[in-house]
Amino acid sequence: MVLALGVMSALLAASLIGTGQTIQKYAISNLNSAVDTQEHAKSKQKQQSQSRVSSPTWLLGIGLTYLGEVFNGLALGQASAAVVTPLNIVSVLVSGVLVCIFLGETLSRSQRYGYACIVAGVGLILVVSPQGGNTLGKSPDEILKSLSSFMFLTGFSSVFLVQTVLIYNAMFRRTTIMLLTCICSLFGAIVVIGSKVVSSLLQTAATSNKPLSATPDAIPALFIMGIMIVGSIVIQEFFKQEALTRFSMTKFQPIFFAGFNTAAVLSSVVLFREFSTWQGLGGFLCVFAVAISVILAGSKLIQGP
């Protein structure tokens, strides 16, 4: 029952996100048309940024997207990120259909095959994904102890170090769709991990007789995680808007989906120790590698004409 609620929340979240991102792309396309007469690229980009925040359509898209993220957070409290994250394929399919209907983007035969490959890869991931919910601990004290482990701290530090290098390249060197995808994917993984921690802390506090205020460092941990989640969302949104401005939705969204799945699922499975044995983890990683290869092959097909 708990897993079913998590799956339902994830499907609703994906539908809202796909719709919201399509509405954002629609608003950006209209803004691009409105400022095409600008002579200088910097002036054009500045005018686009100013127009977005005053556009009701763009704000509606943002609102729906982050309403979907709220439901994603609820889903992560009920099921493993290895189950919740792949279900975001629904957002790819929703946006793929909507952009064809409302934005006039077309899907070639190779792109349709690409979407089919992505769906097949996601199905393979779901078959072998761990079904458990909270694996950090059964009390706030146990969760805080898990967060201070060497593996968790090392993993988080590595992600932030890689992000620093990627952002430097995006800001001061050539910006490509793959670079923007990597940045958005890693920040998305940070949001997933942070949401999982916050959800686990709140759920264990609600089901135990010990409130969070009685647990040392629990409130500061929630505050730090909250800042990390909000900061990651803001920075991810900045680079996602850059990608939506520069590239077609039907090209960016599937690649972002593949990258986000890889980063979020691997970080969740490893950091939250969702497999009880190394053999189970090894088997999952082998199947996951095959599934991601299929998803990437589909993404490559989508990049074609």
CSV table of C-alpha atoms in Angstrom, one decimal, residues 16-204:
chain,number,residue,atom,x,y,z
A,16,LEU,CA,2.7,18.1,-13.5
A,17,ILE,CA,6.4,18.5,-14.3
A,18,GLY,CA,6.0,17.6,-18.0
A,19,THR,CA,3.1,20.0,-18.4
A,20,GLY,CA,4.8,22.8,-16.5
A,21,GLN,CA,8.0,22.5,-18.6
A,22,THR,CA,6.0,22.6,-21.8
A,23,ILE,CA,4.2,25.7,-20.7
A,24,GLN,CA,7.6,27.3,-19.8
A,25,LYS,CA,8.9,26.4,-23.3
A,26,TYR,CA,5.8,27.9,-24.8
A,27,ALA,CA,6.3,31.2,-22.9
A,28,ILE,CA,10.0,31.3,-23.8
A,29,SER,CA,9.2,30.8,-27.5
A,30,ASN,CA,6.8,33.7,-27.4
A,31,LEU,CA,9.4,35.9,-25.6
A,32,ASN,CA,12.1,35.0,-28.1
A,33,SER,CA,9.8,36.1,-30.9
A,34,ALA,CA,9.1,39.3,-29.1
A,35,VAL,CA,12.8,40.3,-28.7
A,36,ASP,CA,14.1,39.1,-32.1
A,37,THR,CA,14.5,42.6,-33.2
A,38,GLN,CA,17.2,43.3,-30.6
A,39,GLU,CA,20.7,43.9,-32.2
A,40,HIS,CA,22.9,42.7,-29.4
A,41,ALA,CA,22.8,39.2,-27.8
A,42,LYS,CA,23.4,40.5,-24.3
A,43,SER,CA,20.6,43.0,-24.6
A,44,LYS,CA,18.3,40.3,-26.0
A,45,GLN,CA,19.2,37.9,-23.2
A,46,LYS,CA,18.6,40.5,-20.5
A,47,GLN,CA,15.2,41.5,-21.9
A,48,GLN,CA,14.2,37.8,-22.0
A,49,SER,CA,15.1,37.3,-18.4
A,50,GLN,CA,13.2,40.4,-17.4
A,51,SER,CA,10.1,39.4,-19.4
A,52,ARG,CA,10.0,35.8,-18.0
A,53,VAL,CA,9.3,36.9,-14.4
A,54,SER,CA,6.5,39.2,-15.6
A,55,SER,CA,4.9,36.6,-17.9
A,56,PRO,CA,1.9,34.9,-16.3
A,57,THR,CA,2.3,31.9,-18.7
A,58,TRP,CA,5.9,31.3,-17.6
A,59,LEU,CA,5.0,31.7,-13.9
A,60,LEU,CA,2.2,29.1,-14.4
A,61,GLY,CA,4.7,26.7,-15.9
A,62,ILE,CA,7.1,27.2,-13.0
A,63,GLY,CA,4.3,26.8,-10.5
A,64,LEU,CA,3.2,23.5,-12.0
A,65,THR,CA,6.7,22.2,-12.2
A,66,TYR,CA,7.5,22.8,-8.6
A,67,LEU,CA,4.1,21.5,-7.5
A,68,GLY,CA,5.2,18.4,-9.2
A,69,GLU,CA,8.5,18.5,-7.2
A,70,VAL,CA,6.4,18.6,-4.0
A,71,PHE,CA,4.6,15.4,-5.0
A,72,ASN,CA,8.0,13.9,-5.8
A,73,GLY,CA,9.2,14.7,-2.3
A,74,LEU,CA,6.1,12.9,-0.9
A,75,ALA,CA,6.8,9.9,-3.2
A,76,LEU,CA,10.4,9.7,-1.9
A,77,GLY,CA,9.0,9.2,1.6
A,78,GLN,CA,7.0,6.2,0.5
A,79,ALA,CA,9.4,4.5,-2.0
A,80,SER,CA,13.0,4.2,-3.1
A,81,ALA,CA,14.4,6.9,-5.4
A,82,ALA,CA,15.3,4.0,-7.7
A,83,VAL,CA,11.5,3.6,-8.2
A,84,VAL,CA,10.4,7.2,-8.0
A,85,THR,CA,13.0,8.7,-10.3
A,86,PRO,CA,12.5,6.5,-13.4
A,87,LEU,CA,8.8,7.2,-13.3
A,88,ASN,CA,9.7,10.7,-14.4
A,89,ILE,CA,9.6,9.2,-17.9
A,90,VAL,CA,5.9,10.2,-17.8
A,91,SER,CA,7.1,13.9,-17.8
A,92,VAL,CA,9.2,13.2,-20.9
A,93,LEU,CA,6.2,11.6,-22.7
A,94,VAL,CA,3.8,14.3,-21.6
A,95,SER,CA,6.1,17.1,-22.8
A,96,GLY,CA,6.8,15.2,-26.0
A,97,VAL,CA,3.1,15.0,-26.8
A,98,LEU,CA,2.3,18.6,-25.7
A,99,VAL,CA,5.2,20.3,-27.6
A,100,CYS,CA,4.0,18.6,-30.8
A,101,ILE,CA,0.5,19.8,-30.3
A,102,PHE,CA,1.0,23.3,-29.0
A,103,LEU,CA,4.6,24.3,-30.1
A,104,GLY,CA,4.6,22.7,-33.6
A,105,GLU,CA,7.7,20.6,-32.9
A,106,THR,CA,7.6,17.3,-34.8
A,107,LEU,CA,8.9,13.8,-34.0
A,108,SER,CA,10.7,12.0,-36.7
A,109,ARG,CA,10.7,8.2,-37.0
A,110,SER,CA,14.1,7.9,-35.3
A,111,GLN,CA,12.9,10.2,-32.5
A,112,ARG,CA,9.9,7.9,-31.9
A,113,TYR,CA,12.2,4.9,-31.8
A,114,GLY,CA,14.3,6.9,-29.3
A,115,TYR,CA,11.3,7.5,-27.0
A,116,ALA,CA,10.5,3.7,-27.2
A,117,CYS,CA,14.1,2.9,-26.1
A,118,ILE,CA,13.8,5.2,-23.2
A,119,VAL,CA,10.6,3.6,-22.0
A,120,ALA,CA,12.1,0.2,-22.4
A,121,GLY,CA,15.2,1.2,-20.3
A,122,VAL,CA,13.0,2.7,-17.6
A,123,GLY,CA,11.0,-0.5,-17.4
A,124,LEU,CA,14.1,-2.5,-17.0
A,125,ILE,CA,15.2,-0.2,-14.1
A,126,LEU,CA,11.9,-0.6,-12.4
A,127,VAL,CA,12.0,-4.4,-12.5
A,128,VAL,CA,15.3,-4.6,-10.6
A,129,SER,CA,14.9,-1.5,-8.3
A,130,PRO,CA,14.8,-1.9,-4.5
A,131,GLN,CA,11.2,-1.6,-3.2
A,132,GLY,CA,12.0,-0.2,0.2
A,133,GLY,CA,11.3,3.2,1.6
A,134,ASN,CA,13.3,4.6,4.5
A,135,THR,CA,16.7,2.9,4.9
A,136,LEU,CA,18.5,5.6,6.8
A,137,GLY,CA,17.2,4.5,10.2
A,138,LYS,CA,14.1,4.1,12.3
A,139,SER,CA,14.7,7.2,14.5
A,140,PRO,CA,16.0,10.7,14.0
A,141,ASP,CA,19.2,9.7,15.9
A,142,GLU,CA,19.9,6.8,13.6
A,143,ILE,CA,19.3,9.0,10.5
A,144,LEU,CA,21.7,11.7,11.8
A,145,LYS,CA,24.3,9.0,12.4
A,146,SER,CA,23.9,7.7,8.8
A,147,LEU,CA,24.4,11.2,7.5
A,148,SER,CA,27.7,11.6,9.3
A,149,SER,CA,29.1,8.4,7.9
A,150,PHE,CA,32.3,8.5,5.8
A,151,MET,CA,30.5,7.2,2.6
A,152,PHE,CA,27.7,9.8,2.8
A,153,LEU,CA,30.0,12.8,3.4
A,154,THR,CA,32.5,11.7,0.8
A,155,GLY,CA,29.8,11.2,-1.8
A,156,PHE,CA,28.3,14.6,-1.2
A,157,SER,CA,31.7,16.3,-1.3
A,158,SER,CA,32.5,14.7,-4.6
A,159,VAL,CA,29.2,15.8,-6.2
A,160,PHE,CA,29.8,19.4,-5.2
A,161,LEU,CA,33.4,19.3,-6.4
A,162,VAL,CA,32.3,18.0,-9.8
A,163,GLN,CA,29.5,20.7,-10.0
A,164,THR,CA,32.0,23.4,-9.4
A,165,VAL,CA,34.1,22.3,-12.4
A,166,LEU,CA,31.0,21.9,-14.6
A,167,ILE,CA,29.6,25.3,-13.7
A,168,TYR,CA,33.0,27.0,-14.4
A,169,ASN,CA,33.0,25.5,-17.8
A,170,ALA,CA,29.4,26.5,-18.5
A,171,MET,CA,30.0,30.1,-17.4
A,172,PHE,CA,33.4,30.8,-18.9
A,173,ARG,CA,33.7,28.3,-21.8
A,174,ARG,CA,31.5,26.8,-24.5
A,175,THR,CA,28.1,25.8,-23.4
A,176,THR,CA,26.8,22.6,-24.8
A,177,ILE,CA,23.6,20.6,-24.3
A,178,MET,CA,25.5,17.8,-22.6
A,179,LEU,CA,27.2,20.2,-20.2
A,180,LEU,CA,23.9,21.8,-19.2
A,181,THR,CA,22.4,18.4,-18.9
A,182,CYS,CA,25.1,17.2,-16.5
A,183,ILE,CA,24.7,20.3,-14.3
A,184,CYS,CA,20.9,20.0,-14.1
A,185,SER,CA,21.1,16.3,-13.5
A,186,LEU,CA,23.6,16.5,-10.6
A,187,PHE,CA,21.6,19.3,-8.9
A,188,GLY,CA,18.5,17.2,-9.4
A,189,ALA,CA,20.2,14.3,-7.6
A,190,ILE,CA,21.1,16.6,-4.7
A,191,VAL,CA,17.4,17.7,-4.5
A,192,VAL,CA,16.4,14.0,-4.5
A,193,ILE,CA,18.9,13.1,-1.7
A,194,GLY,CA,18.0,16.1,0.4
A,195,SER,CA,14.2,15.5,0.0
A,196,LYS,CA,14.7,11.8,1.0
A,197,VAL,CA,16.6,12.9,4.1
A,198,VAL,CA,14.0,15.5,5.1
A,199,SER,CA,11.1,13.2,4.5
A,200,SER,CA,12.8,10.4,6.5
A,201,LEU,CA,13.5,12.7,9.4
A,202,LEU,CA,9.9,14.0,9.5
A,203,GLN,CA,8.3,10.6,9.2
A,204,THR,CA,10.4,8.9,11.9
